[in-house]
PDB file of C-alpha atoms in Angstrom:
ATOM      1  CA  MET A1044     137.155 127.595  29.998  1.00 35.00           C
ATOM      2  CA  SER A1045     139.540 127.627  27.098  1.00 35.00           C
ATOM      3  CA  GLN A1046     138.895 129.501  23.894  1.00 34.00           C
ATOM      4  CA  GLY A1047     139.098 126.165  22.149  1.00 35.00           C
ATOM      5  CA  SER A1048     136.165 124.823  24.163  1.00 36.00           C
ATOM      6  CA  GLU A1049     134.098 127.887  23.311  1.00 35.00           C
ATOM      7  CA  SER A1050     134.871 127.376  19.646  1.00 35.00           C
ATOM      8  CA  ASP A1051     133.745 123.762  19.900  1.00 34.00           C
ATOM      9  CA  ALA A1052     130.490 124.868  21.462  1.00 35.00           C
ATOM     10  CA  THR A1053     129.995 127.435  18.707  1.00 33.00           C
ATOM     11  CA  ARG A1054     130.500 124.829  16.013  1.00 29.00           C
ATOM     12  CA  ARG A1055     128.020 122.568  17.758  1.00 31.00           C
ATOM     13  CA  SER A1056     125.469 125.405  17.710  1.00 35.00           C
ATOM     14  CA  GLY A1057     125.731 125.698  13.940  1.00 33.00           C
ATOM     15  CA  VAL A1058     125.566 129.500  14.192  1.00 39.00           C
ATOM     16  CA  SER A1059     128.727 131.323  13.233  1.00 34.00           C
ATOM     17  CA  ASP A1060     130.215 134.312  15.041  1.00 32.00           C
ATOM     18  CA  GLY A1061     129.483 136.347  11.954  1.00 31.00           C
ATOM     19  CA  ALA A1062     125.752 135.760  12.379  1.00 37.00           C
ATOM     20  CA  ILE A1063     125.588 137.726  15.629  1.00 34.00           C
ATOM     21  CA  SER A1064     123.723 141.005  15.474  1.00 38.00           C
ATOM     22  CA  SER A1065     125.520 144.056  16.775  1.00 33.00           C
ATOM     23  CA  GLY A1066     122.359 146.154  16.582  1.00 36.00           C
ATOM     24  CA  GLY A1067     120.404 147.818  19.355  1.00 38.00           C
ATOM     25  CA  ASP A1068     118.083 144.916  20.153  1.00 49.00           C
ATOM     26  CA  GLY A1069     120.517 143.204  22.462  1.00 44.00           C
ATOM     27  CA  ASP A1070     120.825 143.387  26.232  1.00 46.00           C
ATOM     28  CA  SER A1071     121.999 146.625  27.786  1.00 41.00           C
ATOM     29  CA  GLY A1072     120.779 146.989  31.371  1.00 41.00           C
ATOM     30  CA  SER A1073     122.195 145.780  34.678  1.00 44.00           C
ATOM     31  CA  ASP A1074     120.292 147.371  37.573  1.00 46.00           C
ATOM     32  CA  GLY A1075     118.937 144.992  40.178  1.00 53.00           C
ATOM     33  CA  ASP A1076     120.989 141.931  39.207  1.00 58.00           C
ATOM     34  CA  THR A1077     122.558 140.122  42.151  1.00 54.00           C
ATOM     35  CA  SER A1078     124.064 137.038  40.498  1.00 56.00           C
ATOM     36  CA  GLU A1079     127.651 136.119  41.357  1.00 59.00           C
ATOM     37  CA  VAL A1080     128.311 135.795  37.638  1.00 66.00           C
ATOM     38  CA  ALA A1081     127.088 137.885  34.718  1.00 84.00           C
ATOM     39  CA  PRO A1082     123.268 137.589  34.805  1.00 84.00           C
ATOM     40  CA  LEU A1083     122.964 136.566  31.163  1.00 89.00           C
ATOM     41  CA  LEU A1084     125.526 133.837  31.749  1.00 93.00           C
ATOM     42  CA  ALA A1085     123.844 132.711  34.962  1.00 93.00           C
ATOM     43  CA  VAL A1086     120.556 132.159  33.118  1.00 95.00           C
ATOM     44  CA  TYR A1087     122.212 129.579  30.835  1.00 96.00           C
ATOM     45  CA  ARG A1088     123.639 127.766  33.882  1.00 94.00           C
ATOM     46  CA  HIS A1089     120.604 127.984  36.148  1.00 92.00           C
ATOM     47  CA  ASP A1090     119.062 124.665  35.166  1.00 90.00           C
ATOM     48  CA  THR A1091     122.274 122.650  35.158  1.00 89.00           C
ATOM     49  CA  HIS A1092     120.742 120.395  37.828  1.00 87.00           C
ATOM     50  CA  LYS A1093     118.068 119.339  35.323  1.00 86.00           C
ATOM     51  CA  LEU A1094     120.727 118.402  32.777  1.00 84.00           C
ATOM     52  CA  ARG A1095     122.274 116.287  35.537  1.00 81.00           C
ATOM     53  CA  LYS A1096     118.942 114.653  36.373  1.00 79.00           C
ATOM     54  CA  ARG A1097     118.794 116.219  39.833  1.00 78.00           C
ATOM     55  CA  SER A1098     116.072 118.179  41.595  1.00 75.00           C
ATOM     56  CA  HIS A1099     116.541 121.828  42.468  1.00 73.00           C
ATOM     57  CA  ASP A1100     116.789 120.936  46.150  1.00 74.00           C
ATOM     58  CA  ALA A1101     119.581 118.466  45.402  1.00 75.00           C
ATOM     59  CA  ALA A1102     121.407 120.832  43.072  1.00 75.00           C
ATOM     60  CA  ALA A1103     125.112 121.533  43.567  1.00 80.00           C
ATOM     61  CA  ASP A1104     126.401 125.116  43.627  1.00 83.00           C
ATOM     62  CA  GLU A1105     129.266 124.292  41.292  1.00 85.00           C
ATOM     63  CA  PHE A1106     129.752 121.996  38.337  1.00 86.00           C
ATOM     64  CA  ALA A1107     132.676 121.689  35.950  1.00 87.00           C
ATOM     65  CA  GLY A1108     134.485 124.323  37.992  1.00 88.00           C
ATOM     66  CA  VAL A1109     131.889 127.073  37.534  1.00 89.00           C
ATOM     67  CA  ARG A1110     129.035 128.525  39.603  1.00 89.00           C
ATOM     68  CA  VAL A1111     125.700 127.023  38.590  1.00 88.00           C
ATOM     69  CA  ASN A1112     122.083 126.894  39.728  1.00 87.00           C
ATOM     70  CA  GLU A1113     121.949 130.544  40.784  1.00 86.00           C
ATOM     71  CA  ASP A1114     118.624 132.360  40.875  1.00 87.00           C
ATOM     72  CA  VAL A1115     117.767 134.151  37.637  1.00 92.00           C
ATOM     73  CA  PRO A1116     117.272 137.911  38.278  1.00 92.00           C
ATOM     74  CA  ARG A1117     114.031 139.861  37.775  1.00 95.00           C
ATOM     75  CA  GLY A1118     111.762 136.825  37.925  1.00 95.00           C
ATOM     76  CA  ALA A1119     112.633 135.862  34.354  1.00 97.00           C
ATOM     77  CA  ASP A1120     112.930 132.140  35.139  1.00 95.00           C
ATOM     78  CA  ALA A1121     109.577 132.071  36.945  1.00 95.00           C
ATOM     79  CA  ASP A1122     107.885 133.958  34.102  1.00 97.00           C
ATOM     80  CA  ALA A1123     109.412 131.613  31.521  1.00 97.00           C
ATOM     81  CA  ALA A1124     108.117 128.653  33.528  1.00 96.00           C
ATOM     82  CA  LEU A1125     104.581 130.089  33.399  1.00 97.00           C
ATOM     83  CA  LEU A1126     104.832 130.170  29.600  1.00 97.00           C
ATOM     84  CA  SER A1127     104.909 126.373  29.616  1.00 95.00           C
ATOM     85  CA  ARG A1128     103.625 125.154  32.981  1.00 90.00           C
ATOM     86  CA  PRO A1129     100.515 126.161  34.962  1.00 85.00           C
ATOM     87  CA  ARG A1130     100.603 127.664  38.420  1.00 80.00           C
ATOM     88  CA  GLY A1131      99.889 125.504  41.461  1.00 71.00           C
ATOM     89  CA  GLU A1132     100.896 122.074  42.647  1.00 70.00           C
ATOM     90  CA  PRO A1133     101.814 119.827  39.705  1.00 71.00           C
ATOM     91  CA  GLU A1134     100.421 116.369  39.137  1.00 69.00           C
ATOM     92  CA  GLN A1135     101.797 113.606  36.989  1.00 67.00           C
ATOM     93  CA  THR A1136     100.258 113.950  33.549  1.00 68.00           C
ATOM     94  CA  VAL A1137     101.629 110.862  31.800  1.00 67.00           C
ATOM     95  CA  ALA A1138     101.271 107.539  33.577  1.00 63.00           C
ATOM     96  CA  ASN A1139     104.439 105.441  33.882  1.00 64.00           C
ATOM     97  CA  HIS A1140     106.715 108.308  32.878  1.00 67.00           C
ATOM     98  CA  ALA A1141     108.399 110.004  35.840  1.00 71.00           C
ATOM     99  CA  SER A1142     111.666 110.791  34.111  1.00 78.00           C
ATOM    100  CA  PRO A1143     113.717 113.932  33.422  1.00 83.00           C
ATOM    101  CA  TYR A1144     114.048 112.796  29.821  1.00 86.00           C
ATOM    102  CA  ARG A1145     111.634 114.524  27.470  1.00 87.00           C
ATOM    103  CA  LEU A1146     108.852 112.748  25.634  1.00 86.00           C
ATOM    104  CA  SER A1147     108.508 113.659  21.975  1.00 85.00           C
ATOM    105  CA  LEU A1148     105.163 115.171  21.074  1.00 84.00           C
ATOM    106  CA  ARG A1149     105.729 113.896  17.514  1.00 83.00           C
ATOM    107  CA  THR A1150     106.282 110.245  18.365  1.00 80.00           C
ATOM    108  CA  GLY A1151     105.397 109.789  22.038  1.00 76.00           C
ATOM    109  CA  ASP A1152     108.822 108.243  22.618  1.00 76.00           C
ATOM    110  CA  THR A1153     111.626 109.319  24.936  1.00 79.00           C
ATOM    111  CA  VAL A1154     114.072 111.210  22.761  1.00 70.00           C
ATOM    112  CA  VAL A1155     117.360 110.851  24.625  1.00 65.00           C
ATOM    113  CA  GLU A1156     118.643 107.769  22.823  1.00 57.00           C
ATOM    114  CA  ASP A1157     118.134 109.478  19.479  1.00 56.00           C
ATOM    115  CA  ARG A1158     119.933 112.619  20.519  1.00 62.00           C
ATOM    116  CA  VAL A1159     123.033 111.901  22.538  1.00 66.00           C
ATOM    117  CA  GLY A1160     124.671 108.668  23.566  1.00 67.00           C
ATOM    118  CA  ALA A1161     124.716 107.996  27.307  1.00 63.00           C
ATOM    119  CA  GLY A1162     128.514 108.035  27.375  1.00 69.00           C
ATOM    120  CA  GLU A1163     128.597 111.448  25.727  1.00 81.00           C
ATOM    121  CA  MET A1164     126.025 113.115  27.958  1.00 83.00           C
ATOM    122  CA  ASP A1165     128.237 114.135  30.874  1.00 85.00           C
ATOM    123  CA  ALA A1166     131.000 115.511  28.662  1.00 88.00           C
ATOM    124  CA  ALA A1167     128.487 117.434  26.568  1.00 89.00           C
ATOM    125  CA  VAL A1168     126.862 118.995  29.651  1.00 90.00           C
ATOM    126  CA  ARG A1169     130.268 119.970  31.012  1.00 92.00           C
ATOM    127  CA  GLU A1170     131.194 121.631  27.743  1.00 92.00           C
ATOM    128  CA  LEU A1171     127.894 123.509  27.563  1.00 93.00           C
ATOM    129  CA  VAL A1172     128.019 124.715  31.180  1.00 93.00           C
ATOM    130  CA  SER A1173     131.676 125.750  30.956  1.00 93.00           C
ATOM    131  CA  ILE A1174     131.143 128.347  28.235  1.00 95.00           C
ATOM    132  CA  ALA A1175     132.369 131.622  29.713  1.00 93.00           C
ATOM    133  CA  ASP A1176     130.884 134.092  27.236  1.00 95.00           C
ATOM    134  CA  ALA A1177     127.123 134.744  27.428  1.00 96.00           C
ATOM    135  CA  GLU A1178     126.659 135.306  23.696  1.00 96.00           C
ATOM    136  CA  VAL A1179     128.559 132.130  22.890  1.00 97.00           C
ATOM    137  CA  ALA A1180     126.363 130.317  25.426  1.00 96.00           C
ATOM    138  CA  HIS A1181     123.220 131.671  23.701  1.00 97.00           C
ATOM    139  CA  ARG A1182     124.365 130.386  20.322  1.00 97.00           C
ATOM    140  CA  ALA A1183     125.252 127.011  21.805  1.00 96.00           C
ATOM    141  CA  TRP A1184     121.821 126.658  23.431  1.00 96.00           C
ATOM    142  CA  LEU A1185     120.010 127.584  20.220  1.00 97.00           C
ATOM    143  CA  GLN A1186     120.885 124.238  18.662  1.00 86.00           C
ATOM    144  CA  CYS A1187     121.903 122.196  21.680  1.00 91.00           C
ATOM    145  CA  ASP A1188     121.041 118.510  21.315  1.00 88.00           C
ATOM    146  CA  VAL A1189     121.827 117.772  24.979  1.00 89.00           C
ATOM    147  CA  ALA A1190     119.357 120.238  26.510  1.00 91.00           C
ATOM    148  CA  ALA A1191     116.682 119.074  24.063  1.00 91.00           C
ATOM    149  CA  CYS A1192     116.788 115.653  25.764  1.00 90.00           C
ATOM    150  CA  PHE A1193     115.299 116.958  29.028  1.00 90.00           C
ATOM    151  CA  ASN A1194     111.905 118.218  30.091  1.00 91.00           C
ATOM    152  CA  GLU A1195     111.288 121.228  32.336  1.00 91.00           C
ATOM    153  CA  SER A1196     109.577 119.031  34.924  1.00 87.00           C
ATOM    154  CA  VAL A1197     108.856 115.343  35.249  1.00 84.00           C
ATOM    155  CA  TYR A1198     105.220 116.397  35.675  1.00 87.00           C
ATOM    156  CA  TYR A1199     105.213 117.990  32.204  1.00 89.00           C
ATOM    157  CA  PRO A1200     107.247 115.527  30.129  1.00 91.00           C
ATOM    158  CA  TYR A1201     106.645 117.136  26.715  1.00 93.00           C
ATOM    159  CA  THR A1202     108.181 120.453  27.794  1.00 95.00           C
ATOM    160  CA  SER A1203     111.805 121.232  26.904  1.00 96.00           C
ATOM    161  CA  VAL A1204     114.577 122.581  29.126  1.00 96.00           C
ATOM    162  CA  LYS A1205     116.295 123.886  26.006  1.00 97.00           C
ATOM    163  CA  TYR A1206     113.496 126.241  25.055  1.00 98.00           C
ATOM    164  CA  HIS A1207     112.636 127.114  28.645  1.00 97.00           C
ATOM    165  CA  VAL A1208     116.173 128.441  29.124  1.00 97.00           C
ATOM    166  CA  LEU A1209     116.130 130.335  25.814  1.00 98.00           C
ATOM    167  CA  LEU A1210     112.799 131.915  26.768  1.00 98.00           C
ATOM    168  CA  ALA A1211     114.131 132.840  30.228  1.00 97.00           C
ATOM    169  CA  ALA A1212     117.174 134.466  28.619  1.00 97.00           C
ATOM    170  CA  ALA A1213     114.973 136.450  26.217  1.00 98.00           C
ATOM    171  CA  LEU A1214     112.759 137.673  29.063  1.00 98.00           C
ATOM    172  CA  LEU A1215     115.748 138.620  31.197  1.00 97.00           C
ATOM    173  CA  SER A1216     117.393 140.492  28.324  1.00 97.00           C
ATOM    174  CA  ASN A1217     114.215 142.501  27.709  1.00 98.00           C
ATOM    175  CA  TYR A1218     113.562 143.128  31.420  1.00 97.00           C
ATOM    176  CA  ARG A1219     117.112 144.403  31.866  1.00 96.00           C
ATOM    177  CA  ALA A1220     116.491 146.839  29.015  1.00 96.00           C
ATOM    178  CA  GLY A1221     113.519 148.245  30.964  1.00 97.00           C
ATOM    179  CA  ALA A1222     110.642 146.472  29.187  1.00 98.00           C
ATOM    180  CA  GLY A1223     107.729 144.813  30.983  1.00 98.00           C
ATOM    181  CA  PHE A1224     106.238 141.510  29.896  1.00 98.00           C
ATOM    182  CA  ASP A1225     103.221 143.304  28.414  1.00 98.00           C
ATOM    183  CA  GLU A1226     105.540 145.194  26.063  1.00 98.00           C
ATOM    184  CA  LEU A1227     107.008 142.069  24.463  1.00 98.00           C
ATOM    185  CA  SER A1228     106.303 140.624  21.037  1.00 98.00           C
ATOM    186  CA  PHE A1229     106.908 137.288  19.314  1.00 98.00           C
ATOM    187  CA  VAL A1230     108.680 138.074  16.059  1.00 98.00           C
ATOM    188  CA  VAL A1231     109.254 136.132  12.847  1.00 98.00           C
ATOM    189  CA  ASP A1232     112.764 136.959  11.620  1.00 97.00           C
ATOM    190  CA  ASP A1233     114.558 136.211   8.370  1.00 96.00           C
ATOM    191  CA  PRO A1234     116.605 133.052   9.033  1.00 96.00           C
ATOM    192  CA  ASP A1235     119.335 134.405   6.751  1.00 95.00           C
ATOM    193  CA  ALA A1236     119.653 137.531   8.898  1.00 92.00           C
ATOM    194  CA  ALA A1237     121.596 137.895  12.116  1.00 87.00           C
ATOM    195  CA  VAL A1238     120.735 136.102  15.331  1.00 96.00           C
ATOM    196  CA  THR A1239     119.956 138.606  18.087  1.00 97.00           C
ATOM    197  CA  PRO A1240     121.959 137.763  21.221  1.00 97.00           C
ATOM    198  CA  HIS A1241     119.766 136.323  23.994  1.00 98.00           C
ATOM    199  CA  ARG A1242     116.472 137.250  22.264  1.00 98.00           C
ATOM    200  CA  THR A1243     116.378 134.788  19.390  1.00 98.00           C
ATOM    201  CA  VAL A1244     114.541 131.806  20.883  1.00 98.00           C
ATOM    202  CA  PHE A1245     114.536 129.559  17.800  1.00 98.00           C
ATOM    203  CA  HIS A1246     116.898 129.479  14.851  1.00 97.00           C
ATOM    204  CA  SER A1247     117.261 127.120  11.903  1.00 96.00           C
ATOM    205  CA  ASP A1248     117.963 127.483   8.208  1.00 94.00           C
ATOM    206  CA  ARG A1249     114.184 127.739   7.667  1.00 95.00           C
ATOM    207  CA  VAL A1250     112.811 129.581  10.703  1.00 97.00           C
ATOM    208  CA  SER A1251     114.084 132.243  13.101  1.00 98.00           C
ATOM    209  CA  LEU A1252     111.902 133.466  15.988  1.00 98.00           C
ATOM    210  CA  ARG A1253     112.564 136.163  18.585  1.00 98.00           C
ATOM    211  CA  VAL A1254     111.004 137.595  21.755  1.00 98.00           C
ATOM    212  CA  THR A1255     111.634 141.318  21.957  1.00 98.00           C
ATOM    213  CA  CYS A1256     110.290 144.725  22.964  1.00 98.00           C
ATOM    214  CA  GLU A1257     111.562 146.086  19.649  1.00 96.00           C
ATOM    215  CA  PRO A1258     109.805 144.192  16.826  1.00 97.00           C
ATOM    216  CA  GLY A1259     110.439 146.921  14.226  1.00 95.00           C
ATOM    217  CA  ASP A1260     108.810 146.128  10.882  1.00 95.00           C
ATOM    218  CA  ARG A1261     108.994 142.351  11.256  1.00 96.00           C
ATOM    219  CA  PRO A1262     105.795 140.218  11.474  1.00 97.00           C
ATOM    220  CA  ALA A1263     104.960 140.113  15.176  1.00 98.00           C
ATOM    221  CA  ALA A1264     102.276 139.361  17.761  1.00 98.00           C
ATOM    222  CA  ALA A1265     102.124 140.673  21.321  1.00 98.00           C
ATOM    223  CA  LEU A1266     102.720 138.127  24.099  1.00 98.00           C
ATOM    224  CA  GLY A1267      99.883 139.500  26.236  1.00 96.00           C
ATOM    225  CA  GLN A1268      99.487 141.125  29.604  1.00 97.00           C
ATOM    226  CA  ALA A1269     101.077 138.379  31.734  1.00 97.00           C
ATOM    227  CA  PRO A1270     103.027 135.135  31.198  1.00 97.00           C
ATOM    228  CA  ALA A1271     100.741 132.200  30.401  1.00 96.00           C
ATOM    229  CA  ARG A1272     100.607 129.051  28.275  1.00 96.00           C
ATOM    230  CA  SER A1273      99.597 131.025  25.227  1.00 96.00           C
ATOM    231  CA  PHE A1274     101.771 129.801  22.354  1.00 98.00           C
ATOM    232  CA  ALA A1275      98.829 128.632  20.229  1.00 98.00           C
ATOM    233  CA  ASP A1276      97.091 131.978  20.604  1.00 98.00           C
ATOM    234  CA  THR A1277     100.244 133.966  19.911  1.00 98.00           C
ATOM    235  CA  TRP A1278     101.273 131.856  16.900  1.00 98.00           C
ATOM    236  CA  SER A1279      97.777 132.244  15.467  1.00 97.00           C
ATOM    237  CA  ARG A1280      98.025 136.043  15.707  1.00 97.00           C
ATOM    238  CA  VAL A1281     101.375 136.370  13.940  1.00 97.00           C
ATOM    239  CA  PRO A1282     100.403 138.128  10.692  1.00 96.00           C
ATOM    240  CA  ARG A1283     102.785 136.192   8.436  1.00 94.00           C
ATOM    241  CA  ARG A1284     104.234 132.697   8.790  1.00 93.00           C
ATOM    242  CA  PRO A1285     107.956 132.026   8.354  1.00 95.00           C
ATOM    243  CA  ALA A1286     108.714 131.702   4.641  1.00 93.00           C
ATOM    244  CA  GLY A1287     110.492 128.383   5.197  1.00 91.00           C
ATOM    245  CA  VAL A1288     107.312 126.767   6.524  1.00 94.00           C
ATOM    246  CA  ASP A1289     104.713 128.847   4.717  1.00 92.00           C
ATOM    247  CA  PRO A1290     101.418 126.906   4.895  1.00 92.00           C
ATOM    248  CA  ASP A1291     100.364 128.395   1.547  1.00 90.00           C
ATOM    249  CA  GLU A1292     103.228 126.582  -0.185  1.00 86.00           C
ATOM    250  CA  HIS A1293     102.710 122.952   0.816  1.00 90.00           C
ATOM    251  CA  ARG A1294     100.154 120.784   2.555  1.00 91.00           C
ATOM    252  CA  GLN A1295     102.717 119.488   5.070  1.00 91.00           C
ATOM    253  CA  TRP A1296     103.419 123.012   6.292  1.00 95.00           C
ATOM    254  CA  ARG A1297      99.667 123.601   6.629  1.00 95.00           C
ATOM    255  CA  ILE A1298      99.593 120.541   8.914  1.00 94.00           C
ATOM    256  CA  LEU A1299     102.527 121.864  10.950  1.00 96.00           C
ATOM    257  CA  ASP A1300     100.918 125.293  11.195  1.00 97.00           C
ATOM    258  CA  ALA A1301      97.646 123.744  12.350  1.00 96.00           C
ATOM    259  CA  GLN A1302      99.449 121.686  14.997  1.00 96.00           C
ATOM    260  CA  LEU A1303     101.292 124.720  16.340  1.00 97.00           C
ATOM    261  CA  ARG A1304      97.931 126.473  16.687  1.00 97.00           C
ATOM    262  CA  ARG A1305      96.933 123.755  19.195  1.00 96.00           C
ATOM    263  CA  ILE A1306      99.983 123.617  21.494  1.00 97.00           C
ATOM    264  CA  ARG A1307      99.720 125.902  24.501  1.00 96.00           C
ATOM    265  CA  ALA A1308     103.083 125.375  26.241  1.00 97.00           C
ATOM    266  CA  TRP A1309     105.792 127.541  24.685  1.00 98.00           C
ATOM    267  CA  SER A1310     108.758 125.214  25.229  1.00 97.00           C
ATOM    268  CA  THR A1311     106.746 122.248  23.969  1.00 97.00           C
ATOM    269  CA  ALA A1312     105.735 124.106  20.808  1.00 98.00           C
ATOM    270  CA  LEU A1313     109.228 125.361  19.976  1.00 98.00           C
ATOM    271  CA  GLN A1314     110.664 121.889  20.579  1.00 97.00           C
ATOM    272  CA  PHE A1315     107.926 120.377  18.401  1.00 96.00           C
ATOM    273  CA  LEU A1316     108.856 122.820  15.622  1.00 97.00           C
ATOM    274  CA  GLU A1317     112.508 121.815  15.912  1.00 96.00           C
ATOM    275  CA  ASP A1318     111.699 118.111  15.902  1.00 94.00           C
ATOM    276  CA  SER A1319     109.380 118.466  12.916  1.00 94.00           C
ATOM    277  CA  LEU A1320     111.954 120.347  10.850  1.00 95.00           C
ATOM    278  CA  ALA A1321     114.611 117.775  11.777  1.00 91.00           C
ATOM    279  CA  ALA A1322     112.281 114.976  10.680  1.00 90.00           C
ATOM    280  CA  VAL A1323     111.737 116.664   7.316  1.00 89.00           C
ATOM    281  CA  GLU A1324     115.470 117.039   6.839  1.00 86.00           C
ATOM    282  CA  ALA A1325     116.086 113.412   7.814  1.00 85.00           C
ATOM    283  CA  ALA A1326     113.386 112.211   5.445  1.00 81.00           C
ATOM    284  CA  GLY A1327     114.813 114.284   2.614  1.00 74.00           C
ATOM    285  CA  SER A1328     111.303 115.152   1.525  1.00 53.00           C
ATOM    286  CA  MET A1329     108.173 116.866   2.756  1.00 47.00           C
ATOM    287  CA  GLY A1330     106.945 113.738   4.466  1.00 53.00           C
ATOM    288  CA  GLY A1331     108.457 114.181   7.905  1.00 59.00           C
ATOM    289  CA  VAL A1332     105.903 116.298   9.750  1.00 68.00           C
ATOM    290  CA  GLY A1333     104.162 114.037  12.193  1.00 63.00           C
ATOM    291  CA  GLY A1334     101.168 114.378  14.418  1.00 61.00           C
ATOM    292  CA  ALA A1335     100.910 116.252  17.687  1.00 60.00           C
ATOM    293  CA  GLY A1336      98.599 116.075  20.602  1.00 50.00           C
ATOM    294  CA  ASP A1337      97.317 119.027  22.590  1.00 44.00           C
ATOM    295  CA  ALA A1338      98.084 117.702  26.075  1.00 45.00           C
ATOM    296  CA  GLU A1339     100.536 120.557  26.687  1.00 53.00           C
TER     297      GLU A1339
END
């Protein structure tokens, strides 16, 4: 992977190198990791088969000249999956939609045609997968349009591969630092402050959210004793909403806040937040926050 390609990916992420935190909240451990590549790089490549519209069983070991689809150490991928999907044998939840492309919880439509042109998809996936630096990969995933096109599972079409991978990376980073799931918190950060490598799970000019064992003095809520579809509960317990979407400031943000209090699946909720903020920006006013169901 050339440095030029990494720079392209960084520009696509919209997060500059200068926004990276160098503080003590980043990853530090390594015991127990068996990946052929750096574990925190492997986590960003693990679900490459989903970006290529293939099942795990049909996944290739290599793509774009790099190792992909490796197991994620320490059960982080499985735990992240439980944040958005229930245990047990899945069943189709939306009739007539058995597709890897995500359904929008805002509109009910498949989002791929709005995100990335079909001719650009393969090149964009190659560029994303080829990133050789884990922190650069994290920044690229934070605002990756390509990954936001796909669901975690065809059985759960409103979920998002993008936020599943970011959650898996945050769990792995914390586990490698010695923390258990029951020690983790969901933190509201200042969007003007630094992104924390691998632990920031959502970042925009309005909202920055992090999963960490070191919440410090930031507004935070514990994730609970074990991974579960608990976003609505966790969001409701955060003591202060992000300033950029403060429900006390405008009725539309009260609607968004109320909708996020209903969505249980973590990747669905974070993707819904992203889509809602993008709709507001596109509308150029406060009129872009749409409705959401509670099927997830």
